[in-house]
Coordinates of C-alpha atoms and ligand atoms in Angstrom, one line a residue:
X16 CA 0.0 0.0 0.0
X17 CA 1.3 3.4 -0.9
X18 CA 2.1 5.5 1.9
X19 CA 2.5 8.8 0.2
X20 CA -0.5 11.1 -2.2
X21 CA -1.2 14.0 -3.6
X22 CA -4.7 14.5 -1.5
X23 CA -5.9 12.0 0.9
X24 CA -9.2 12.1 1.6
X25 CA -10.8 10.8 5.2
X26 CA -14.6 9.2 4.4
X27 CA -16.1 8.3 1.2
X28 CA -19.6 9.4 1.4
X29 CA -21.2 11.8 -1.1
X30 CA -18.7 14.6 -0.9
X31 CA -15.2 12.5 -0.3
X32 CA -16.2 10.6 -3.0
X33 CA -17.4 13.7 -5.4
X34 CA -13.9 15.6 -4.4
X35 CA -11.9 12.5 -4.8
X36 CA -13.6 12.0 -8.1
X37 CA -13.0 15.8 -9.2
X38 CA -9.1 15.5 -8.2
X39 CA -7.8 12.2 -9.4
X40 CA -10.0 13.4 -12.7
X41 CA -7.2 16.3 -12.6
X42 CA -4.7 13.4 -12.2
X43 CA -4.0 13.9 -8.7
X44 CA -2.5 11.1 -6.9
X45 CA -5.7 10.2 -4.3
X46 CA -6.4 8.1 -1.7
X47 CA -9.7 7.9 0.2
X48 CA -10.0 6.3 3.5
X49 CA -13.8 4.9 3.9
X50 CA -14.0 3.0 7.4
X51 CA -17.1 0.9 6.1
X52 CA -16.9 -1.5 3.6
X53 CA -17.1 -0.7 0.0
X54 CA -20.3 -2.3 -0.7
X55 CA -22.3 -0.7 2.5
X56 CA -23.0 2.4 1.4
X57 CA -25.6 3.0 3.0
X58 CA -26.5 5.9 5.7
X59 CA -29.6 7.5 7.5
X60 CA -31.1 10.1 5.5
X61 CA -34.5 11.1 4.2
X62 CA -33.1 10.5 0.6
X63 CA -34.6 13.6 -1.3
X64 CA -32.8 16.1 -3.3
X65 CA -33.2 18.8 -5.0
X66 CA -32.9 18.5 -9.0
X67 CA -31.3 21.6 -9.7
X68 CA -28.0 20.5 -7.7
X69 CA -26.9 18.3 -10.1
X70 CA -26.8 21.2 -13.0
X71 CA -25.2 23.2 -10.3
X72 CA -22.4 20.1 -9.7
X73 CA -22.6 19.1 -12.9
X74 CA -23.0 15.2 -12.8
X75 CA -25.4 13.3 -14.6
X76 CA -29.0 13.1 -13.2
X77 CA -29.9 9.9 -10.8
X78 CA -31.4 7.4 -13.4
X79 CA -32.2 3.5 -13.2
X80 CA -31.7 1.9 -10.1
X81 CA -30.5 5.1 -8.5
X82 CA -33.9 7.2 -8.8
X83 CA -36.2 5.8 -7.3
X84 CA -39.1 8.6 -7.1
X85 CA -39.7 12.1 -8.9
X86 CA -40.9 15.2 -6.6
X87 CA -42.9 17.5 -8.2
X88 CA -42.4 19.5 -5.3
X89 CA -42.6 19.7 -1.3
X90 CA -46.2 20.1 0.6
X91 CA -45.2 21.7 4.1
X92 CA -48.1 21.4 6.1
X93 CA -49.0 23.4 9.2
X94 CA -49.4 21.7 12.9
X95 CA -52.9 21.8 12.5
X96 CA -52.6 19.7 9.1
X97 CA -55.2 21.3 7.4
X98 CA -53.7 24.1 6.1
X99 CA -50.4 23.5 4.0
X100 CA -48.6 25.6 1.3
X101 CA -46.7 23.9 -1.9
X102 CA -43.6 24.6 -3.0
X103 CA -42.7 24.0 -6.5
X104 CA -38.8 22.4 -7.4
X105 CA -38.7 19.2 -8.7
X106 CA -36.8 16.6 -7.0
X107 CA -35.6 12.8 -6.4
X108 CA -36.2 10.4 -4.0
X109 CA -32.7 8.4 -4.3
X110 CA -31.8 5.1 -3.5
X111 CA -29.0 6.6 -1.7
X112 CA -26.6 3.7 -1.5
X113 CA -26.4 3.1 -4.9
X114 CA -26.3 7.1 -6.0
X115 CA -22.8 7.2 -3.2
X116 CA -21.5 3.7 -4.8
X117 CA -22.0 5.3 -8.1
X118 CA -19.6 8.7 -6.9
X119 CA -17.1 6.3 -5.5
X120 CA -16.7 4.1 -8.8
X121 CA -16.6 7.8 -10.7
X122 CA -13.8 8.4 -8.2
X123 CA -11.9 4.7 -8.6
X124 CA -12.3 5.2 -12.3
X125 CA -10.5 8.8 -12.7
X126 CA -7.9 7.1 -10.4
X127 CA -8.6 7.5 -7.0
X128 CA -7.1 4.4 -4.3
X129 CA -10.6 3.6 -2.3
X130 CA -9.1 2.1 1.4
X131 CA -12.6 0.7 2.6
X132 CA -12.5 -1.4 5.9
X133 CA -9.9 1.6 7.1
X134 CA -10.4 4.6 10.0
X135 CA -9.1 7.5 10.9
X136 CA -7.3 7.3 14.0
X137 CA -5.5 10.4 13.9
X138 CA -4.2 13.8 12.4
X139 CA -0.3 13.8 11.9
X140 CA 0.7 17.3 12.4
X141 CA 3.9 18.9 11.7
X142 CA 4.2 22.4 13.5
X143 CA 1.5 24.7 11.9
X144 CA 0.8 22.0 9.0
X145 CA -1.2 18.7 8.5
X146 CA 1.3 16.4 7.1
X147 CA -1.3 13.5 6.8
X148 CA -3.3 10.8 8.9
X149 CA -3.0 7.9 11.1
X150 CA -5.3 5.0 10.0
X151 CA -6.4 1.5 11.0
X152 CA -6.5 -1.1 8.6
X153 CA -10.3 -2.7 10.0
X154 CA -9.6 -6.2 8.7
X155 CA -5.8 -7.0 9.9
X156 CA -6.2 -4.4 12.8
X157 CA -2.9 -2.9 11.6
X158 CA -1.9 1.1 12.2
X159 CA -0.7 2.6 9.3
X160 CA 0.5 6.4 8.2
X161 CA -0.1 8.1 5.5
X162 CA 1.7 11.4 4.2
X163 CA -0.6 13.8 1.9
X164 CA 0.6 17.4 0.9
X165 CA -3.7 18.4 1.0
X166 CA -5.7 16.3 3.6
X167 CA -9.7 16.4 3.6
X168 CA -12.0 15.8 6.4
X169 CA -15.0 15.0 4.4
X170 CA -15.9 12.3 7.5
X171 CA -19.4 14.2 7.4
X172 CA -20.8 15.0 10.8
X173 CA -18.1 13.0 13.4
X174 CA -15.6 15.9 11.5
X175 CA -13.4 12.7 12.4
X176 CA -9.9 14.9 10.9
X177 CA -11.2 18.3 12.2
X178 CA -12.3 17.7 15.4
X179 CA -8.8 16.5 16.6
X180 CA -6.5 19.1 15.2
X181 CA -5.0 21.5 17.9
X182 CA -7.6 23.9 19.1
X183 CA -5.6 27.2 17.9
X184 CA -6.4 25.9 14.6
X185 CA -9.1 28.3 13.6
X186 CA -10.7 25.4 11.5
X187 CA -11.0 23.4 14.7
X188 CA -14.1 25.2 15.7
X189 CA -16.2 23.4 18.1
X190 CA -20.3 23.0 17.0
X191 CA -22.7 23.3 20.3
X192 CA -25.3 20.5 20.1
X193 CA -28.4 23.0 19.7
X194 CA -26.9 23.4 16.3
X195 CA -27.8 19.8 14.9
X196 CA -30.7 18.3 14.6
X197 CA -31.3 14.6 16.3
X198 CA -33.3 12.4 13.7
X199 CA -34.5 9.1 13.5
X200 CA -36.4 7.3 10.5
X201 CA -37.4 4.4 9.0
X202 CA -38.1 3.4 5.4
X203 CA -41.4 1.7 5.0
X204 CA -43.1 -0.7 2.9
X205 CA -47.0 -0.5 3.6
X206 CA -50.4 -2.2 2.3
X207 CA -51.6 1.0 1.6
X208 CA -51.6 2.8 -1.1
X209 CA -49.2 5.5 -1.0
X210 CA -49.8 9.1 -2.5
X211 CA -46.9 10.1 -4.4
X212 CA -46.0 13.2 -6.0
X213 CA -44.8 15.1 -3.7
X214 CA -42.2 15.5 -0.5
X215 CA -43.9 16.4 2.7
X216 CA -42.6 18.5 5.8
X217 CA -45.0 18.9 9.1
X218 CA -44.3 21.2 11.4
X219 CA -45.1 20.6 14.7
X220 CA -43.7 21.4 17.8
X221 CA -45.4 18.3 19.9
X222 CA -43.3 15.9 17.5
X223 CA -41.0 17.6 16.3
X224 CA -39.6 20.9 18.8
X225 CA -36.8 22.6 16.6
X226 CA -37.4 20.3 13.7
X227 CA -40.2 18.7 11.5
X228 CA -41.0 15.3 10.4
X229 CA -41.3 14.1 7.4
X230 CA -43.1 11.8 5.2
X231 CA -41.2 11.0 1.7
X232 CA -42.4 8.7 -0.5
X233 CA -40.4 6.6 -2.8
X234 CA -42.9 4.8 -4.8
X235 CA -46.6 3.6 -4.2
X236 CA -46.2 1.5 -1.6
X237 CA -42.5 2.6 0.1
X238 CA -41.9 5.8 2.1
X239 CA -39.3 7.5 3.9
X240 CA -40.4 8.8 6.9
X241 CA -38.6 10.8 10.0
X242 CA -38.4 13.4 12.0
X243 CA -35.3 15.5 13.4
X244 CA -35.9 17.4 16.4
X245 CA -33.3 20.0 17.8
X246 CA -29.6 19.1 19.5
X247 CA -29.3 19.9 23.1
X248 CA -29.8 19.0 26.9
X249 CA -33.3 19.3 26.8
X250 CA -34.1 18.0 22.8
X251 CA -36.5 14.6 23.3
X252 CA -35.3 11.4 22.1
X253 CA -36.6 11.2 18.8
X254 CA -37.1 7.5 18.0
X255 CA -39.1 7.4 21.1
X256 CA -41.1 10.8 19.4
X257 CA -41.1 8.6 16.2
X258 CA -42.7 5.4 18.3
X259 CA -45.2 7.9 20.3
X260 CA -46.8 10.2 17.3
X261 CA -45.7 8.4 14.0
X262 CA -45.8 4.7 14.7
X263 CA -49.3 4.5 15.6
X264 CA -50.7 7.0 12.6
X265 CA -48.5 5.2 10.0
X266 CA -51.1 1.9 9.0
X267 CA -50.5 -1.0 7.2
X268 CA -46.4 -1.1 7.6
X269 CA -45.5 -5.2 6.5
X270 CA -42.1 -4.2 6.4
X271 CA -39.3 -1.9 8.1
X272 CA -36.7 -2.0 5.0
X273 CA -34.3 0.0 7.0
X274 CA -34.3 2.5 10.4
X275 CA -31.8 4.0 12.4
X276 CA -30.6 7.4 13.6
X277 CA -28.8 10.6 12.5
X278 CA -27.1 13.5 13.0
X279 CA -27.7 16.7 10.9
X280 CA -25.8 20.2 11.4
X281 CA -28.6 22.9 11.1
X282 CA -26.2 26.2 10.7
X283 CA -24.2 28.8 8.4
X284 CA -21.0 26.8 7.8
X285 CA -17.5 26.6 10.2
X286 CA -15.7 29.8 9.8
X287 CA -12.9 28.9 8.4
X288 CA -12.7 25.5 6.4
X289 CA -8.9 25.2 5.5
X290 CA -5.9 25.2 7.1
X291 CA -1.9 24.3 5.9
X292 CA -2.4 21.3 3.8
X293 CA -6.0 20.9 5.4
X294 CA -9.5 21.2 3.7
X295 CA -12.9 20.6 5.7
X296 CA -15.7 19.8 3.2
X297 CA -19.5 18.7 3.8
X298 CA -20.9 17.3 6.9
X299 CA -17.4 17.9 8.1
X300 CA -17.7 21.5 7.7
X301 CA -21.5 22.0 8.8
X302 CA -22.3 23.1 4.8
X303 CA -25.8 21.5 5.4
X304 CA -28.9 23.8 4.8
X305 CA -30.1 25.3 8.4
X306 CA -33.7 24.9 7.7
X307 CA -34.5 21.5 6.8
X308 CA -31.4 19.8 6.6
X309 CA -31.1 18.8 3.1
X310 CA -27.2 18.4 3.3
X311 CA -26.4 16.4 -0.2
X312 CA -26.4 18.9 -2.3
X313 CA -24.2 21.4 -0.4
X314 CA -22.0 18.4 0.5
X315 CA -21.3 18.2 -3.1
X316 CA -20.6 21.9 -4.1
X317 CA -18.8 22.1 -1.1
X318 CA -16.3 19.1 -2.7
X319 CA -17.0 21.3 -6.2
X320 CA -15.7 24.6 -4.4
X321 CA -12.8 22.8 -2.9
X322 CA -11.3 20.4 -5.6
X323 CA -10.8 24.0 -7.4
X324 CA -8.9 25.8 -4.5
X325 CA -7.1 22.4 -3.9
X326 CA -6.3 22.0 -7.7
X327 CA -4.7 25.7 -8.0
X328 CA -3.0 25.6 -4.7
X329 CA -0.9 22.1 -6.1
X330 CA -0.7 23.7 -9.4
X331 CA 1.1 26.8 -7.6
X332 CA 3.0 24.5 -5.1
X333 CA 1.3 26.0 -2.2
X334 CA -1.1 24.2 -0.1
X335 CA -0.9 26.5 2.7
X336 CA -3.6 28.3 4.4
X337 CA -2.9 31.0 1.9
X338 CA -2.9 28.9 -1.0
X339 CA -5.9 27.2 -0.5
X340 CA -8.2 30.1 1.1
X341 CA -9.9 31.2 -2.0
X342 CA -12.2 27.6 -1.4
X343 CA -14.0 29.4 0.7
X344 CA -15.1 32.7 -1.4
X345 CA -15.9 30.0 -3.9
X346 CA -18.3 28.1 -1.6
X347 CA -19.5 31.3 -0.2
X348 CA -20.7 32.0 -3.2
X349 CA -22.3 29.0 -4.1
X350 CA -24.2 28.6 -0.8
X351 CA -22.5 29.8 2.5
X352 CA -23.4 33.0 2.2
X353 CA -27.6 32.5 1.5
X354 CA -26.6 29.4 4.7
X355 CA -25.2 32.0 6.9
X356 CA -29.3 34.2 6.4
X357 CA -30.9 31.0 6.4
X358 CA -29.1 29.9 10.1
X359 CA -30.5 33.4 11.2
X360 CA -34.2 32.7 10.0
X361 CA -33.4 29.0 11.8
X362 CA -32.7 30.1 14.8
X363 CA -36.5 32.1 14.7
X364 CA -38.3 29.5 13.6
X365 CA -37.3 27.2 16.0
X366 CA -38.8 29.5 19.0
X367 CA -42.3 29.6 17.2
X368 CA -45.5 28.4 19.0
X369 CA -47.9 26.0 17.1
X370 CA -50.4 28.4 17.2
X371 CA -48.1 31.4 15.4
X372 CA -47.4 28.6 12.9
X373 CA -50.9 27.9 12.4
X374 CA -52.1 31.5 11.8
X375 CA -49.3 32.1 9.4
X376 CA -50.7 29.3 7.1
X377 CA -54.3 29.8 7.9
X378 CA -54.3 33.6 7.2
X379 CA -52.3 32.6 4.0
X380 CA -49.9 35.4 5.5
X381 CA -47.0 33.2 3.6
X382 CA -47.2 32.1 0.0
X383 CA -45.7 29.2 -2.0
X384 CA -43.4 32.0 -3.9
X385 CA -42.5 33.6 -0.1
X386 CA -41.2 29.9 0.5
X387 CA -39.5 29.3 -2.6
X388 CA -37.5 32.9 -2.2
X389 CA -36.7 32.2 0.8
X390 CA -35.4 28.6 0.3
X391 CA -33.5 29.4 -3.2
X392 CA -32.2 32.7 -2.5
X393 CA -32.3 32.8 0.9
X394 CA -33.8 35.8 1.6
X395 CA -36.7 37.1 3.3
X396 CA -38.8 39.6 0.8
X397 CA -40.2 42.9 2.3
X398 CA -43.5 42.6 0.8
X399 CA -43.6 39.4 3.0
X400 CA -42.7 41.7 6.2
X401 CA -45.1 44.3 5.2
X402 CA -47.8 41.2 5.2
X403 CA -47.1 39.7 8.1
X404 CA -47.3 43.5 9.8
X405 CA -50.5 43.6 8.7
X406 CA -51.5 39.9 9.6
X407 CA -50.6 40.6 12.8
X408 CA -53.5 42.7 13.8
X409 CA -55.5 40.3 13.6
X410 CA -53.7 38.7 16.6
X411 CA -55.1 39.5 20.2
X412 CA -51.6 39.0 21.5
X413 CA -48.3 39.3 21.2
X414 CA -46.8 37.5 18.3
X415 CA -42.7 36.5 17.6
X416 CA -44.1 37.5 14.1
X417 CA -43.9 40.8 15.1
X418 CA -40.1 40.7 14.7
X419 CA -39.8 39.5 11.6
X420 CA -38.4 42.4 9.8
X421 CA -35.5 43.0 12.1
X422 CA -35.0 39.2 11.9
X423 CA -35.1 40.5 8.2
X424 CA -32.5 42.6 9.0
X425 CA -30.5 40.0 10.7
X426 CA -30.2 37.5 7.8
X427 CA -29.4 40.4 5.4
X428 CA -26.6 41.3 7.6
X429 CA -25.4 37.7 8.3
X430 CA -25.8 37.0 4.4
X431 CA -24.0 39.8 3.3
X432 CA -21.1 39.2 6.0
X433 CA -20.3 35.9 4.2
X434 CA -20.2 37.6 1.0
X435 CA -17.9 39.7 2.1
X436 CA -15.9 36.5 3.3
X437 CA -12.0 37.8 3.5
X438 CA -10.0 37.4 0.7
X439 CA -7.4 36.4 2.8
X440 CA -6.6 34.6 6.4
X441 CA -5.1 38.0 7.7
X442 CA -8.6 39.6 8.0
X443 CA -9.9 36.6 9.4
X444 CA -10.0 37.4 12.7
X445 CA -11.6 40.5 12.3
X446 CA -14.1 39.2 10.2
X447 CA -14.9 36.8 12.7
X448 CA -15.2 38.8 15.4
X449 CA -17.7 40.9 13.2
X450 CA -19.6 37.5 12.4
X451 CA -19.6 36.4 16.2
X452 CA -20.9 40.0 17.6
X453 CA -23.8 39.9 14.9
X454 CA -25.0 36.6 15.8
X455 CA -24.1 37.2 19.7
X456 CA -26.2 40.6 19.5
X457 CA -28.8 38.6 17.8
X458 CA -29.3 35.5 20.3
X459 CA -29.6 38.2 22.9
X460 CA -32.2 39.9 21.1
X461 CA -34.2 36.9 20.1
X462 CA -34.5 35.5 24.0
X463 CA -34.3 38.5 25.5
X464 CA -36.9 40.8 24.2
Ligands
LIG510 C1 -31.9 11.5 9.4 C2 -31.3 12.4 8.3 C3 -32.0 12.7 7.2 C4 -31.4 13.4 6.2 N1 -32.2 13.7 5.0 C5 -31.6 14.3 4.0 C6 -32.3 14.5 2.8 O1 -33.4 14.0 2.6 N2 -31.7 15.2 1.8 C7 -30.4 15.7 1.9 O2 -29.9 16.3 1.0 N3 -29.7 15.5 3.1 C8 -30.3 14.8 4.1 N4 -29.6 14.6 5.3 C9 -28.2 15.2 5.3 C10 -27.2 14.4 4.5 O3 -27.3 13.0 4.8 C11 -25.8 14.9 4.8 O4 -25.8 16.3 4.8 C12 -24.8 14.3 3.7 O5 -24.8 12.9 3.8 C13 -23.4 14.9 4.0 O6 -22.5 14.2 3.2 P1 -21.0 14.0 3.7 O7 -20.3 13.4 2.5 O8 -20.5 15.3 4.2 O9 -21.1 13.0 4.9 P2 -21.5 11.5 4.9 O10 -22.5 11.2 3.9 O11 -21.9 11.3 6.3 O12 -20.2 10.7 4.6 C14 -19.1 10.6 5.5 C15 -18.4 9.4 5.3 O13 -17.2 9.3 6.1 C16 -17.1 8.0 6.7 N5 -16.4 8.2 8.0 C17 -16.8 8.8 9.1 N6 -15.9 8.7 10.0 C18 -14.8 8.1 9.5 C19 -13.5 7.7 10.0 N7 -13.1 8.0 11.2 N8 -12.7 7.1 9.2 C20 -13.1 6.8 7.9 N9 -14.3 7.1 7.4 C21 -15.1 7.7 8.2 C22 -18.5 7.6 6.8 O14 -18.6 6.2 7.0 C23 -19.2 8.1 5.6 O15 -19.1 7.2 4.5 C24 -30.1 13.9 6.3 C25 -29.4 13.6 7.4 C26 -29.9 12.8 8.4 C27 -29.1 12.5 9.6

């Protein structure tokens, strides 16, 4: 076994194998280390995504085997389940462990050395630099080393690389648990006949406090169904939510094809994602989307942005912090920036009542297009503001929705901030102390007031 690459990559999900794919395709020497084995590709996940990622990413479609349901859209319904507002977007319902064995052959086919049945133990650091990682061979229980001049940690939400690299490493930035979202789910086959058409989100705070749960269905008799509820000291177990509310309302189940449990980061990205001869990508780097979690699709332009950083900084014989930083205005770009206003708007709706949710959908206050602006671009349109100020009369109370446009406010600052992302690491620090004050001064406003 070769000891010595180009770019090793730790974990061979979607985006380890995607990046390992786009570099050995540059012919990069690459070796990916996947601790399970090559044919278990397998992993908890609701299994939708979004069509327009893969023109954005710019691999073929799912087809055959691999797409296994077409969304016309997503139905998010209100707690009360009578009211519910469609958003159009087309999407598929993947048989996910085929769609990640498909990446990793794209990646063994441009080149790339897959080590399945082998873990990350450790980071091997050299001063200021990442040198490469300690791994166990799974099989033979052997300890190995292997030297990389780029290393990724694309070891999705365990950050297996990241986590352990010395804490003044600004890329070693620790994640509180209320910003992940606990899940559990269960893929279904039932008697009944199963609507299909489209993906659909519930909100309710009984079942699902700082989440939603979902009900995806894959064909007419197969679903994927979940919920994810908010990380934390106080967040419920969700599997017993899942046994409690959704067992007993889901009829005619004859088979439990697969179930298990998951963790999801619900935030704006790390705030810094390289280091010398280090590159965070996906899961690894939180790039998932704050709202509901889809994390695929980011995953993969998250690889995207970074196999283009990593290619010039080889090209230019620098993989330092310096020569690898411009992944992130990249990736910024492409979806931190709209992540970092989303995490904002997250952090809202996560303290609203039932009953605010409720009269939001009932008073049609929100519209399908408010959704879909808000999901695409990220953004939170004015006219929806002014609507909701007017809405709210018609409440007896006081409402959360009555702070909407400074939440407004708050997701246009926090959007723009990433925007702005440095163009170099010697304005990091003062850009994160910018992007730490706003969201500081924020929390405080949101529980305080
Ligand atoms: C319950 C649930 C439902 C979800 N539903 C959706 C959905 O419907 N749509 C969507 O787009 N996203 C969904 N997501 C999010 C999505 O699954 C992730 O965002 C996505 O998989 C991230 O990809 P990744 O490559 O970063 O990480 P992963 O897909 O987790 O890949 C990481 C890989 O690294 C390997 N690894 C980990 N540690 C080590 C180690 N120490 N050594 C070697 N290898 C290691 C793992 O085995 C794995 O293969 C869901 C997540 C959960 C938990």
């Amino acid at each position: 076994m070769k000891n010595k690459c180009d770019v090793l990559v730790a974990g061979g999900g979607i985006a380890g194998s995607l990046v390992s794919y786009l570099l050995a395709s540059k012919g990069f020497d690459v070796i990916t280390v996947e601790q399970k084995h090559k044919d278990d590709t397998m992993k908890v996940c609701g299994d939708a995504i979004g069509k327009h990622h893969f023109y954005r990413i710019g691999i073929p479609h799912p087809s055959g085997k691999e797409l296994v349901g077409v969304f016309k859209g997503v139905k998010v319904v209100a707690p009360n389940e009578k009211d519910e507002i469609i958003v159009g977007g087309e999407g598929y319902a993947l048989n996910r462990p085929i769609f990640v064995k498909r990446l990793q052959k794209m990646a063994m086919d441009a080149g790339a050395n897959l080590l399945d049945r082998h873990a990350v133990l450790r980071p091997i650091t050299d001063g200021t630099w990442l040198k490469g990682l300690q791994i166990v061979d799974l099989r033979t229980k052997e300890r190995k080393e292997i030297e990389a001049t780029v290393t990724i940690d694309a070891t999705g939400v365990s950050a297996a690389v990241r986590n352990k690299l010395p804490v003044e490493w600004f890329v070693s930035e620790k994640v509180p648990p209320e910003d992940y979202d606990v899940c559990y789910r269960e893929i279904i086959e039932t008697d009944r006949e199963i609507e299909v058409g489209y993906a659909v989100i519930y909100l309710s705070t009984i079942i699902a406090p700082g989440g939603y749960w979902w009900w995806f269905p894959k064909n007419e008799s197969v679903a994927n169904v979940g919920l994810g509820v908010k990380g934390g000291e106080k967040s419920p177990n969700p599997k017993r939510n899942y046994d409690k509310y959704l067992r007993p309302r889901i009829g005619g189940v004859q088979r439990v094809i697969h179930a298990g449990g998951g963790i999801c980061p619900t935030r704006r990205t790390i705030s810094c994602m390289v280091w010398n001869g280090f590159v965070a990508i996906g899961d690894a780097a939180c790039t998932s989307n704050p709202i509901h979690g889809g994390g695929m699709g980011p995953a993969m332009l998250s690889a995207k942005a970074a196999a283009q950083a990593i290619e010039e900084a080889l090209s230019q014989d620098n993989p330092s912090i310096e020569g690898l930083w411009s992944y992130h205005n990249e990736y910024m770009e492409l979806y931190g920036a709209k992540q970092a206003g989303l995490d904002v708007l997250r952090m809202y709706l996560q303290l609203m009542s039932d009953e605010e949710l409720n009269f939001v959908f009932e008073k049609r206050v929100i519209t399908s297009s408010d959704v879909g602006e808000i999901g695409y671009k990220g953004n939170v349109d004015s006219a929806l503001v002014s609507k909701v100020s007017s809405a709210i009369r018609l409440l007896s109370r006081p409402s959360l929705l009555a702070r909407l446009k400074k939440v407004k406010d708050y997701m246009d600052k926090a959007r723009e901030l990433y925007y702005s992302y440095p163009k170099s690491p010697s304005d990091f620090r003062i850009w994160k102390a910018q992007v730490d004050s706003l969201f500081k001064e924020y929390r405080a406003w949101l529980l305080g007031s």
